[in-house]
Tab-separated table of C-alpha atoms and ligand atoms in Angstrom:
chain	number	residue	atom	x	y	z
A	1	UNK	CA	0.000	0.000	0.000
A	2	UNK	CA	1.447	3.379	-0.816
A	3	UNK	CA	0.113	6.389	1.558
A	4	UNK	CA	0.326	10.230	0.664
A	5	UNK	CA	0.020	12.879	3.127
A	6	UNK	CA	-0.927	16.302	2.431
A	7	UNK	CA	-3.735	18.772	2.144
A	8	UNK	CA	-6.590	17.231	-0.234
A	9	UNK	CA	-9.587	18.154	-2.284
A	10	UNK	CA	-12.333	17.076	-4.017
A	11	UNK	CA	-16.052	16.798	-5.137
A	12	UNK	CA	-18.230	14.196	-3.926
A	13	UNK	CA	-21.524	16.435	-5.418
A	14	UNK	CA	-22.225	18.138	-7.531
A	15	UNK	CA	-22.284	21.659	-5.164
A	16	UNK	CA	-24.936	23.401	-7.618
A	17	UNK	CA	-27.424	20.132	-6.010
A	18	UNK	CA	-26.880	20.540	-2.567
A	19	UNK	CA	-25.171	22.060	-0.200
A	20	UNK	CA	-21.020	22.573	-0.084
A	21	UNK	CA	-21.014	20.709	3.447
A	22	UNK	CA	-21.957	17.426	1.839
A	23	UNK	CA	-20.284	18.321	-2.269
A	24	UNK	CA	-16.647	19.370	-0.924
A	25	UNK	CA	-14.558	17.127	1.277
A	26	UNK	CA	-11.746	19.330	2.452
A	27	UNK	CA	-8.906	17.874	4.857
A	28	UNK	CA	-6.060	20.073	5.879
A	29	UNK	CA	-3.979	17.718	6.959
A	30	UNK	CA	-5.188	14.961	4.984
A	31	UNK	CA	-4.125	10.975	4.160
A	32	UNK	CA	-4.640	9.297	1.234
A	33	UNK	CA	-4.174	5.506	0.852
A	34	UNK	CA	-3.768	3.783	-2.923
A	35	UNK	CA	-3.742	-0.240	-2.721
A	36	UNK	CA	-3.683	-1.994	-6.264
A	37	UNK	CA	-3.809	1.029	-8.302
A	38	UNK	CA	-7.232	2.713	-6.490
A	39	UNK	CA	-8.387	4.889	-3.823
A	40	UNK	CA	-8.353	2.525	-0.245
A	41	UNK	CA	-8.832	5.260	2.006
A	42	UNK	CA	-9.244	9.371	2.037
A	43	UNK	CA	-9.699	11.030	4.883
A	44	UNK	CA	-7.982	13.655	8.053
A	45	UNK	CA	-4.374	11.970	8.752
A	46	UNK	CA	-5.388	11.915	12.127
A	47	UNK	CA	-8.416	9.200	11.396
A	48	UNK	CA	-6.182	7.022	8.764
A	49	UNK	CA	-3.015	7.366	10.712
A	50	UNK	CA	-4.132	4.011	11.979
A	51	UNK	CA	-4.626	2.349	8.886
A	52	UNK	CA	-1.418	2.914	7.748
A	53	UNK	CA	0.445	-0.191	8.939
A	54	UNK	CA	3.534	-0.522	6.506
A	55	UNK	CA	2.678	1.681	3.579
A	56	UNK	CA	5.492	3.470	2.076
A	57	UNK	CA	3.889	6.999	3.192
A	58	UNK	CA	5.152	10.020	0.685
A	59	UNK	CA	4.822	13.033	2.582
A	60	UNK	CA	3.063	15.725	0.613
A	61	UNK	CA	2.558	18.417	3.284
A	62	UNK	CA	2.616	22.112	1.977
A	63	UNK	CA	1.192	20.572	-1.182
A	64	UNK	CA	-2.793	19.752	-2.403
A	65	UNK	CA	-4.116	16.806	-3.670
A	66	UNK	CA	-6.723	16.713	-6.153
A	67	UNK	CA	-8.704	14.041	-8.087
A	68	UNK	CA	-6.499	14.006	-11.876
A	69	UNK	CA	-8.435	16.534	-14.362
A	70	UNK	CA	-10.830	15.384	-16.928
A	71	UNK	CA	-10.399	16.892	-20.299
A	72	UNK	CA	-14.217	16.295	-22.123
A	73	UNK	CA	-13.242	17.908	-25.636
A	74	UNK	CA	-9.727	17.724	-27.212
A	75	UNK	CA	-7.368	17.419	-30.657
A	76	UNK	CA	-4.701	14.985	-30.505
A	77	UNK	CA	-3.411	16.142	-33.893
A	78	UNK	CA	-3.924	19.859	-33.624
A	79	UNK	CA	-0.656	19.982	-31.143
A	80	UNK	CA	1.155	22.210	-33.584
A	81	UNK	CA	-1.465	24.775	-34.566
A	82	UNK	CA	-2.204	26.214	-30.989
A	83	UNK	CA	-2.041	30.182	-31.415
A	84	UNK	CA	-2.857	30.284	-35.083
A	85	UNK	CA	-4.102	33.799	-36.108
A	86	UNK	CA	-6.642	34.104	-38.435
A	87	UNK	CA	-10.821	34.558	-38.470
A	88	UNK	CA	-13.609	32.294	-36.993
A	89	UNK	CA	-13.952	28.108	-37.233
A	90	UNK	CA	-14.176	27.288	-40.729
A	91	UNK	CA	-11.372	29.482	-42.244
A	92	UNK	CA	-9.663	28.356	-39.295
A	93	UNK	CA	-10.377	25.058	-40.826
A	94	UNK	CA	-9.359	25.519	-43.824
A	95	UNK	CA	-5.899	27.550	-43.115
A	96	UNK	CA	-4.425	25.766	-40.706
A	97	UNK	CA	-6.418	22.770	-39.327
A	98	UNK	CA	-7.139	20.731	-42.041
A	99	UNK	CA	-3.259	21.196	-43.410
A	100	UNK	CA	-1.650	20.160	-40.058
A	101	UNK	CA	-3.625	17.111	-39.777
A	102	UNK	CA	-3.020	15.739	-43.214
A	103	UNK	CA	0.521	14.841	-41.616
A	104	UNK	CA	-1.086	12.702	-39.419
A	105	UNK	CA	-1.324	9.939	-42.289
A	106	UNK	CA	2.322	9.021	-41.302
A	107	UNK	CA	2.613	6.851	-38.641
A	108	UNK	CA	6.024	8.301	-37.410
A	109	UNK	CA	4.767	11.574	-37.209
A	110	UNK	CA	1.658	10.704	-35.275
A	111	UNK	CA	3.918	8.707	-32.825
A	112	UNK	CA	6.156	11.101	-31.788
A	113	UNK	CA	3.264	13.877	-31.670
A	114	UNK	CA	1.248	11.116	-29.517
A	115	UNK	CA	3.850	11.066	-26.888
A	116	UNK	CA	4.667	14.787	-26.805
A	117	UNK	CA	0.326	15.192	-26.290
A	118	UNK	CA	0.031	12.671	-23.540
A	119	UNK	CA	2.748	13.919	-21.880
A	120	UNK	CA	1.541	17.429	-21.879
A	121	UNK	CA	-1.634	16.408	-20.673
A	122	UNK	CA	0.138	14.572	-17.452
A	123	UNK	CA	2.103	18.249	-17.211
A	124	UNK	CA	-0.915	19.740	-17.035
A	125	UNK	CA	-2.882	17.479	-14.448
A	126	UNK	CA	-5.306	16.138	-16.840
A	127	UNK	CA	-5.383	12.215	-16.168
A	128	UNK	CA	-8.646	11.407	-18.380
A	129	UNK	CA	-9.089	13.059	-21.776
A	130	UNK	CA	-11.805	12.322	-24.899
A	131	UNK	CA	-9.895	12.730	-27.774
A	132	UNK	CA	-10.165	13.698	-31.595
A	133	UNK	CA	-7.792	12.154	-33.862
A	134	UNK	CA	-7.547	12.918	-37.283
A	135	UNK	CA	-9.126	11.075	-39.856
A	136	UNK	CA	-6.246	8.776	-40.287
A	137	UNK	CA	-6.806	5.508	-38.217
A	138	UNK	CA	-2.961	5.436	-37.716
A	139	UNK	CA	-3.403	8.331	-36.029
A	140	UNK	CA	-5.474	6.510	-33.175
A	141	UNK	CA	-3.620	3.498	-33.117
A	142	UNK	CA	-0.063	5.839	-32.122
A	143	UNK	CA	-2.274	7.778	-29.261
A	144	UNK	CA	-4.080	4.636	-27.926
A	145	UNK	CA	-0.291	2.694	-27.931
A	146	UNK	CA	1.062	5.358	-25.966
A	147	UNK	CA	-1.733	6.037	-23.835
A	148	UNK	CA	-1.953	1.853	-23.029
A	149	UNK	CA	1.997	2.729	-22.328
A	150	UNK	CA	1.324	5.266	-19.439
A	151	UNK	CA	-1.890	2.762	-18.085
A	152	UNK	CA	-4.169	6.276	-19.173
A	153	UNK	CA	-7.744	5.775	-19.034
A	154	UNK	CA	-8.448	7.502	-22.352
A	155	UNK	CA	-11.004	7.542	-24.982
A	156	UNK	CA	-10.457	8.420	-28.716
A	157	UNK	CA	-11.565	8.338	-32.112
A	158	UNK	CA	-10.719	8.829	-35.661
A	159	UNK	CA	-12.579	11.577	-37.685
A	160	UNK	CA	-15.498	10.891	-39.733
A	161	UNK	CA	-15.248	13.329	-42.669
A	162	UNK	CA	-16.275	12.212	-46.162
A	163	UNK	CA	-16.821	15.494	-47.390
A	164	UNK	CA	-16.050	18.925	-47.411
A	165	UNK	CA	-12.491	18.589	-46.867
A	166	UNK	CA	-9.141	18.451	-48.628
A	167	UNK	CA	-8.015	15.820	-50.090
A	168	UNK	CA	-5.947	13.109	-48.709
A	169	UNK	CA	-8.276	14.153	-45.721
A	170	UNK	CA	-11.479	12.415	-46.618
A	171	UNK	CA	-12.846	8.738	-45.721
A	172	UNK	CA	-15.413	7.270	-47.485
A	173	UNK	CA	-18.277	4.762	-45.727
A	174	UNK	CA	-16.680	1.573	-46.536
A	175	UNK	CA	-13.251	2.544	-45.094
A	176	UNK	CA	-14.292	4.369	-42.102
A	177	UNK	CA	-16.481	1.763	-40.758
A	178	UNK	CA	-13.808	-1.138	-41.290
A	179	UNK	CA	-11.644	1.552	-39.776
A	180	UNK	CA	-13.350	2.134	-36.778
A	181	UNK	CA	-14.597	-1.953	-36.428
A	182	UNK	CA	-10.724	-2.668	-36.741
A	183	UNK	CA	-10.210	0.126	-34.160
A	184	UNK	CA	-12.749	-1.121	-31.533
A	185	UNK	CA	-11.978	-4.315	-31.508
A	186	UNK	CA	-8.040	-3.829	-30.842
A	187	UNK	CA	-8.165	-1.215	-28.400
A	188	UNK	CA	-11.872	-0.519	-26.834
A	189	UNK	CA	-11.816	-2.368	-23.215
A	190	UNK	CA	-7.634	-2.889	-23.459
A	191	UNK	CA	-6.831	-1.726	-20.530
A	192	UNK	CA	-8.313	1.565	-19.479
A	193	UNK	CA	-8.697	3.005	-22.994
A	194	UNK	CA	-12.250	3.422	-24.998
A	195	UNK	CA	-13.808	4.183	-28.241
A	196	UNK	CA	-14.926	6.997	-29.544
A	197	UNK	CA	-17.346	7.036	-32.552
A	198	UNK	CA	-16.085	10.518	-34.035
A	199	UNK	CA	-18.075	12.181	-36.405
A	200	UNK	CA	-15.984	15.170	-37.066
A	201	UNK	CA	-19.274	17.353	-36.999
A	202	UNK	CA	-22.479	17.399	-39.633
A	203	UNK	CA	-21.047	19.822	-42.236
A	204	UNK	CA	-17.830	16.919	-42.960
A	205	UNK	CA	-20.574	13.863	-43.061
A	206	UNK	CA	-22.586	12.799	-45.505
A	207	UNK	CA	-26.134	11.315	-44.217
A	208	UNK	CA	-25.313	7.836	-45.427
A	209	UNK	CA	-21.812	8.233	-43.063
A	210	UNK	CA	-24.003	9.534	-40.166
A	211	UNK	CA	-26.561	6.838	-41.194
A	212	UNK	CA	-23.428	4.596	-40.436
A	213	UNK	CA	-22.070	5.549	-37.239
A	214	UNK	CA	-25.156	5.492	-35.435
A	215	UNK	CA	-25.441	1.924	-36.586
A	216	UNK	CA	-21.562	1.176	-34.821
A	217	UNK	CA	-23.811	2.873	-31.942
A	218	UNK	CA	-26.103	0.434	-32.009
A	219	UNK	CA	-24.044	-2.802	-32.370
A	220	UNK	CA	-21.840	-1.326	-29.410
A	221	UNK	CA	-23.985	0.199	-26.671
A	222	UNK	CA	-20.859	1.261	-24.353
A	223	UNK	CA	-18.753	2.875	-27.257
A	224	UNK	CA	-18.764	6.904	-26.953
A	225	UNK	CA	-19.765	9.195	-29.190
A	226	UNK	CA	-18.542	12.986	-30.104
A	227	UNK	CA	-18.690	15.802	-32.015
A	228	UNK	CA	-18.877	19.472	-32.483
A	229	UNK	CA	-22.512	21.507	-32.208
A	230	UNK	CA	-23.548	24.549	-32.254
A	231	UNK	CA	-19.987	25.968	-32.000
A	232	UNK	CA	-20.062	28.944	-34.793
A	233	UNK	CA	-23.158	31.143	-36.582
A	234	UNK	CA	-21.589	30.592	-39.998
A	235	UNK	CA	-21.096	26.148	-39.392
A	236	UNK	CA	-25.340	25.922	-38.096
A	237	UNK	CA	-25.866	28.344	-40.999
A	238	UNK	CA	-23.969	25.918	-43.519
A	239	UNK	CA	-25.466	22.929	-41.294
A	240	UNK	CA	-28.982	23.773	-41.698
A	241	UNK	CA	-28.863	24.467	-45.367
A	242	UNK	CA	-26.849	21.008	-45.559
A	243	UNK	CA	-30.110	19.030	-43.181
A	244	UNK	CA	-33.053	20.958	-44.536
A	245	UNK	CA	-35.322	18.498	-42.903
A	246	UNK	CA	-33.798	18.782	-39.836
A	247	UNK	CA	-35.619	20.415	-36.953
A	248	UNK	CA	-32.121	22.106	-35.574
A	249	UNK	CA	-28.281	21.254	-35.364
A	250	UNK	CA	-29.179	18.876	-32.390
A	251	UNK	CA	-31.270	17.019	-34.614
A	252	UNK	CA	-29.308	16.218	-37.438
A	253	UNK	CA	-27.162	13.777	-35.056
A	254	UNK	CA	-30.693	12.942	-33.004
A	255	UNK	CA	-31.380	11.497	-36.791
A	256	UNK	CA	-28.940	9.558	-36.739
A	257	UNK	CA	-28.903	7.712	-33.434
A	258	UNK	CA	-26.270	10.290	-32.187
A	259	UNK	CA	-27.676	11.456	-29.322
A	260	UNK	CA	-27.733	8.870	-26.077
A	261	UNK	CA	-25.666	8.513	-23.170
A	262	UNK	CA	-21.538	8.064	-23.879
A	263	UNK	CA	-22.531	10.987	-26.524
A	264	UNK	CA	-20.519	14.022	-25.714
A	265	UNK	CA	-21.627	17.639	-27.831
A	266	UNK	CA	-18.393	19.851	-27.842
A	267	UNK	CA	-19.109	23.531	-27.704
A	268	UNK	CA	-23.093	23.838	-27.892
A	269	UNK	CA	-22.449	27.718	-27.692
A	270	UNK	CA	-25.861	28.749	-29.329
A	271	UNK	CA	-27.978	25.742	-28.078
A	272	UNK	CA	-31.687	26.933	-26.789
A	273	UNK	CA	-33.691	26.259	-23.838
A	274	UNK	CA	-35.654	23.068	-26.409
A	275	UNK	CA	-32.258	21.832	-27.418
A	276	UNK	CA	-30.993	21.682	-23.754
A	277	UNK	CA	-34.087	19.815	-22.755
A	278	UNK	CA	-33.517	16.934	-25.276
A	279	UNK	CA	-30.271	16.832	-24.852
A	280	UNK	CA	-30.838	15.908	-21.046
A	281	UNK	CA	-33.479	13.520	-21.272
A	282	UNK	CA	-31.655	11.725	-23.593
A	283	UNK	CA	-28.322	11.512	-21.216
A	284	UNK	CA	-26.205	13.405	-23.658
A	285	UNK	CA	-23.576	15.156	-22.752
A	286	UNK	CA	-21.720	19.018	-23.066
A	287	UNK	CA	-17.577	19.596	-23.317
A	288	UNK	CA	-17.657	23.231	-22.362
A	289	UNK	CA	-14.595	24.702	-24.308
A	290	UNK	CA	-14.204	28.537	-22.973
A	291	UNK	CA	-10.535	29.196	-24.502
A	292	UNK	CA	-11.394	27.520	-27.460
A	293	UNK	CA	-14.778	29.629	-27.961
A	294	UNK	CA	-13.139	33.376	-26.895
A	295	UNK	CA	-10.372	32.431	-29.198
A	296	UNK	CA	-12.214	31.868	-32.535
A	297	UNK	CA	-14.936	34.324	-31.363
A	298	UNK	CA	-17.408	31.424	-31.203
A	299	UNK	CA	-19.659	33.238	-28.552
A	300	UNK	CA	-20.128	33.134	-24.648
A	301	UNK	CA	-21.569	29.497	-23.490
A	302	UNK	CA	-24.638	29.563	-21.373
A	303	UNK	CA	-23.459	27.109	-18.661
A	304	UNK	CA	-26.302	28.095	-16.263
A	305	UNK	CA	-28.825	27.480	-18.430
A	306	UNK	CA	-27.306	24.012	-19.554
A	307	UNK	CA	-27.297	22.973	-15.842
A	308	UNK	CA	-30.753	24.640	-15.476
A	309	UNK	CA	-31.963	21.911	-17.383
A	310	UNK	CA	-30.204	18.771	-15.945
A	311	UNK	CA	-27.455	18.592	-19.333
A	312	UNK	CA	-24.478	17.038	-18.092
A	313	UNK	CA	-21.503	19.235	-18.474
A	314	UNK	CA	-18.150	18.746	-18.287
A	315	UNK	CA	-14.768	21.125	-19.464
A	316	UNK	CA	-12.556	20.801	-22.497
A	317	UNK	CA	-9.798	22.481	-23.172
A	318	UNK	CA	-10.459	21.758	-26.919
A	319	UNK	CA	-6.561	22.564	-28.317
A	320	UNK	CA	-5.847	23.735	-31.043
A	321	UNK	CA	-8.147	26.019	-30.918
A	322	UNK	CA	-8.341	26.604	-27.601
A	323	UNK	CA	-5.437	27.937	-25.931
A	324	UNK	CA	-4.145	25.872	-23.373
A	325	UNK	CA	-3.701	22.104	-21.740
A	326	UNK	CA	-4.097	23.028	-18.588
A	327	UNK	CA	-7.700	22.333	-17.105
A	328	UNK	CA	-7.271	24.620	-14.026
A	329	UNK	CA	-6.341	27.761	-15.842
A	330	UNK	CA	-9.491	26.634	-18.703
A	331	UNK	CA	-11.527	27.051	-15.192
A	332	UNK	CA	-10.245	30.917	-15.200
A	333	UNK	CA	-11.144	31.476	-18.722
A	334	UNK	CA	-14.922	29.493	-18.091
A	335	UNK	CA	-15.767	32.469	-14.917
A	336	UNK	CA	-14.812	34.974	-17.309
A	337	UNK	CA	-17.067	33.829	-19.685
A	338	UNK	CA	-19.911	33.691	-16.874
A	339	UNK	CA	-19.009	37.250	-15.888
A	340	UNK	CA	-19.550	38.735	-19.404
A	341	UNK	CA	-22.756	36.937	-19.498
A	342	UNK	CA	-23.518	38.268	-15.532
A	343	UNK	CA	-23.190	34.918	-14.276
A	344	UNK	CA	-20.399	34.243	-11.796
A	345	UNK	CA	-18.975	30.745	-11.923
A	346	UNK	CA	-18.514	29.610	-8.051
A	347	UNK	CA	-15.251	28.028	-7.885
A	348	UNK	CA	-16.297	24.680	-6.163
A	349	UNK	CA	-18.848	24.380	-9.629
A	350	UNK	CA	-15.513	25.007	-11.362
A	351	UNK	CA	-13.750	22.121	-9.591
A	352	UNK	CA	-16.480	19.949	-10.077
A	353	UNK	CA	-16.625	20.610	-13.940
A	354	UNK	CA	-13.433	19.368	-13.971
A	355	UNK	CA	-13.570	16.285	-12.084
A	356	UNK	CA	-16.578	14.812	-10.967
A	357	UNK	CA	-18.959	16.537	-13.276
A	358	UNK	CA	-16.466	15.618	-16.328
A	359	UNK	CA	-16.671	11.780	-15.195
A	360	UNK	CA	-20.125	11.933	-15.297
A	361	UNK	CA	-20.184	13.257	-18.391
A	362	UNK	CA	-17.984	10.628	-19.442
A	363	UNK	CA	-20.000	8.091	-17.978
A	364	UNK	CA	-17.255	7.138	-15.951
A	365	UNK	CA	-18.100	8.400	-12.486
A	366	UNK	CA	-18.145	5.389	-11.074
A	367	UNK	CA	-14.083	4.666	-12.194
A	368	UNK	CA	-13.145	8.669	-11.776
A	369	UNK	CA	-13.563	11.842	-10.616
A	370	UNK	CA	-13.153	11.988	-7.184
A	371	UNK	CA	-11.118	10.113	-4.254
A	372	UNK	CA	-13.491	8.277	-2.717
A	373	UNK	CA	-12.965	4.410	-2.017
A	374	UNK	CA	-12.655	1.734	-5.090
A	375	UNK	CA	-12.017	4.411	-7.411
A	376	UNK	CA	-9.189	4.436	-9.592
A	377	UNK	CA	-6.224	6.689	-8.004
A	378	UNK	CA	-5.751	9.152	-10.494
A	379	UNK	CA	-4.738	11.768	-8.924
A	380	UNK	CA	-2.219	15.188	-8.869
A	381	UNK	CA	-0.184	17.103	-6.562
A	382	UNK	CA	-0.398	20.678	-6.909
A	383	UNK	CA	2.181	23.433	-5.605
A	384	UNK	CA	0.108	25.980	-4.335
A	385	UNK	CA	3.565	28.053	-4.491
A	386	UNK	CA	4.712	27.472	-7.969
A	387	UNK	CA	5.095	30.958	-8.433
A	388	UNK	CA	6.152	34.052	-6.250
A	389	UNK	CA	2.849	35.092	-7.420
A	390	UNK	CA	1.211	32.418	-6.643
A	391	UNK	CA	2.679	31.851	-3.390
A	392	UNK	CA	1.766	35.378	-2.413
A	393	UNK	CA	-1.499	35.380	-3.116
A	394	UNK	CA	-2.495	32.083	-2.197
A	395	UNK	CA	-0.958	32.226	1.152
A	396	UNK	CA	-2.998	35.453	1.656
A	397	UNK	CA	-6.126	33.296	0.702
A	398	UNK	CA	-9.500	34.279	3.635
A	399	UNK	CA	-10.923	30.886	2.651
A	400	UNK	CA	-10.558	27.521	1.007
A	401	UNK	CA	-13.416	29.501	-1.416
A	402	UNK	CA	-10.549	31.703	-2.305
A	403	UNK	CA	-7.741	30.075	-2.218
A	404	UNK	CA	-9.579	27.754	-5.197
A	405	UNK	CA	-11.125	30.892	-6.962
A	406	UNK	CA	-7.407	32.164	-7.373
A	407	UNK	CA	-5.439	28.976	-8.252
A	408	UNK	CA	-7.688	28.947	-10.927
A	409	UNK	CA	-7.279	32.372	-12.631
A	410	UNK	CA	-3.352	32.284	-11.695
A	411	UNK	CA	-2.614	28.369	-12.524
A	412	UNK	CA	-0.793	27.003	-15.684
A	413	UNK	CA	1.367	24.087	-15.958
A	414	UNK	CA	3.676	25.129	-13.138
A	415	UNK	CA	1.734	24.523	-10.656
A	416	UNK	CA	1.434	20.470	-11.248
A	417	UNK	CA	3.881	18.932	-9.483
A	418	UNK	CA	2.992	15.145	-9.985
A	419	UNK	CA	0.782	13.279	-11.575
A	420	UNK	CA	-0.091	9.799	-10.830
A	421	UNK	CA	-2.476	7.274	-13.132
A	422	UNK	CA	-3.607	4.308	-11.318
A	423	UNK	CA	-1.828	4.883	-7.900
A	424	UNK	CA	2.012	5.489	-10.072
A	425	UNK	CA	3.984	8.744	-10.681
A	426	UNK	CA	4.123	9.720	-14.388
A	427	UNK	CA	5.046	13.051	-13.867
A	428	UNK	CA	6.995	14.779	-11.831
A	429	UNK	CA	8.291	18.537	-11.960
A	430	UNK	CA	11.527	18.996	-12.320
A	431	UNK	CA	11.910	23.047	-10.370
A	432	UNK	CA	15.584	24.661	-10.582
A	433	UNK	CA	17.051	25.123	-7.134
A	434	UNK	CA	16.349	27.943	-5.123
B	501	GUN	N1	-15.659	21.809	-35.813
B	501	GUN	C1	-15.253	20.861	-36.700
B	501	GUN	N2	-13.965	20.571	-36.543
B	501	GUN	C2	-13.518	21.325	-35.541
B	501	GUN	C3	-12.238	21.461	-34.912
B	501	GUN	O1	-11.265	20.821	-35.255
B	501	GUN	N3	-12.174	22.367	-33.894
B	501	GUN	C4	-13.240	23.076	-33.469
B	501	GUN	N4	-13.098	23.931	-32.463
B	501	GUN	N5	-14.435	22.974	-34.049
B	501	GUN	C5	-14.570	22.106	-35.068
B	502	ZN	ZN1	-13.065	20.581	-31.124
């Protein structure tokens, strides 16, 4: 048994439900015991002490422990167009997506990038990520390789896109689905990795591809789904005219057997009150993407209204076009998107979003998302004094309330110091001496 000690943190509600006395366990002092790769015990040192026994104990003190982060909404092969300047989604598209992932038909190319991505993600404190790749199924077999490598609980899945797209970028029915059949059957369930049904969104698939991926669906009830909706004015524009006997965006996947639970919508910035509402009562899910949406002028997401009506919602940092990897400082950018729409984000919500709220979203809140007992001990160690900044302000934190609020706004990828999947270290900051 291995034993950490240190401050720890995290969500066992969601805090928006009830009341932060029963949604945030909070232990100052706290232990936290890992026995075969999962969570055997989390609780105040004093009441664990006891249970300790042998365990190697790593003492943590100074430093907080959270539950890893959970990435909802993110591009594997986009690595190397983060910070590309240039107008909204689909010239975006066209100028600088589509052209970096064509390199992603070479498998050397997408195994180096796939180690340089999951490693960034470990830097970063993200432990569970759904992932695009790009419409090359080598590209999925390099992430899920080195993702089974580093014992990740990951889900991926190569783009559908059989039209409106460059070539050398395009799939057709036939090869897609023996693509993605191929795909499920070597990696889905191997080890903690899962499959992702990818439809790269409506305007890149024809009806009969659609047509065919909710039929994978079917024939594998706990495969994900995602895609892009709602994101942009000009892409529902294009959609609609695309689906003119769909109802809205949201039903153009509906359709197609798109929309169930495992089905994750990234973006949804211009969904409706109607849209919400079938989106919940059909368990579907939200990646809200805030860097992503203020940096390609997308538009503000309404997150209250989302929750208002039961949607699921988790955060994504959505790279390339959004502008970072790390989850905590996506939680800065997400309040300032509720303050320009008057609507503070508390900072416990925040947390939540990111953990708890993104493995329900996932479907996987019974493996991840929080520390409690039996679940999988992903977890990271954060330096609250990563920074002179940092340490300053933080240490000048009135409440745990606060303390949160500005990790958030101030974090990046300094302040991770360790990551751990499954109860191991797979990252640990290296800091010059001081
Ligand atoms: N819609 C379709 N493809 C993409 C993509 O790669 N990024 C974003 N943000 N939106 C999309
Ligand atoms: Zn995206």
């Amino acid at each position: 048994m291995q034993a950490y000690r240190g401050s720890i943190l995290h969500l066992l509600e969601d805090p928006t439900k009830t009341t932060n006395a029963e949604a945030v366990a909070f232990h100052e002092d706290g232990l936290l015991l890992v026995e075969g790769g999962r969570v055997a015990g989390c609780g105040p040192y004093a009441d664990l002490a006891p249970w300790l026994g042998g365990a190697e104990l790593t003492d943590l003190t100074g430093h907080l422990i959270t539950p890893g982060f959970i990435d909802t909404h993110i591009h594997f092969p986009q690595i190397d167009v983060i910070a590309a300047h240039g107008k909204q989604l689909l010239d975006w598209l066209e100028q600088h997506t589509f052209p970096a992932e064509a390199a992603f038909a070479d498998p050397k190319h997408a195994a180096d990038a796939a180690a340089f991505f999951l490693d960034e993600l470990l830097r970063n404190g993200t432990t569970t990520a759904l992932v695009f790749g790009s419409v090359h199924k080598v590209s999925v077999d390099a992430l899920f390789a080195e993702a089974y490598a580093r014992d990740m609980r990951l889900i991926a899945g190569k783009a559908l896109m059989d039209r409106n797209a460059p070539e050398g970028l395009t799939d057709t029915v036939e090869t897609s689905l023996a693509d993605m059949e191929a795909l499920i059957a070597d990696w889905h369930g191997k080890g903690r990795l899962g499959y992702a049904v990818t439809p790269r969104f409506a305007i890149s698939c024809s009806d009969a591809q659609l047509a065919m991926a909710g039929e994978v669906l079917a024939q594998h009830p706990d495969v994900w789904m995602q895609t892009h909706l709602a994101e942009n004015l000009h892409e529902i524009k294009e959609t609609a005219r695309l689906f003119p006997k769909a109802r809205d965006y949201l039903d153009v996947y509906d359709g197609f057997g798109l929309l169930r639970k495992r089905s994750v919508f990234a973006h949804c910035v211009h969904l409706k009150g109607d849209a919400f509402r079938r989106l919940a009562a059909k368990d579907g899910a939200v990646a809200f993407c805030p860097t992503s949406n203020l940096f390609l002028g997308s538009g503000l997401f309404p997150l209250e209204e989302a929750c208002s009506h039961g949607v699921k919602v988790g955060v994504g940092t959505d790279v390339g076009a959004g502008t970072t990897f790390s989850i905590l400082h996506t939680l800065g950018e997400a309040y300032k998107v509720g303050q320009l729409r008057d609507d503070a984000l508390d900072p416990f919500h925040a947390l939540y979003l990111a953990t708890l709220g993104g493995a329900r979203a996932l479907d996987l809140d019974d493996k991840i998302g929080n520390l409690s007992p039996g679940k999988e001990a992903d977890f990271v160690v954060l330096d609250l004094a990563a920074t002179p900044l940092m340490a300053r302000r933080l240490a000048g934190a009135k409440t745990l309330e606060d303390k949160l609020f500005a990790l958030t706004v101030l974090a990046d990828d300094r302040v991770v110091a360790g990551t751990y999947l499954a109860g191991v270290e797979r990252y640990r900051a290296v800091r010059a001496p001081t």
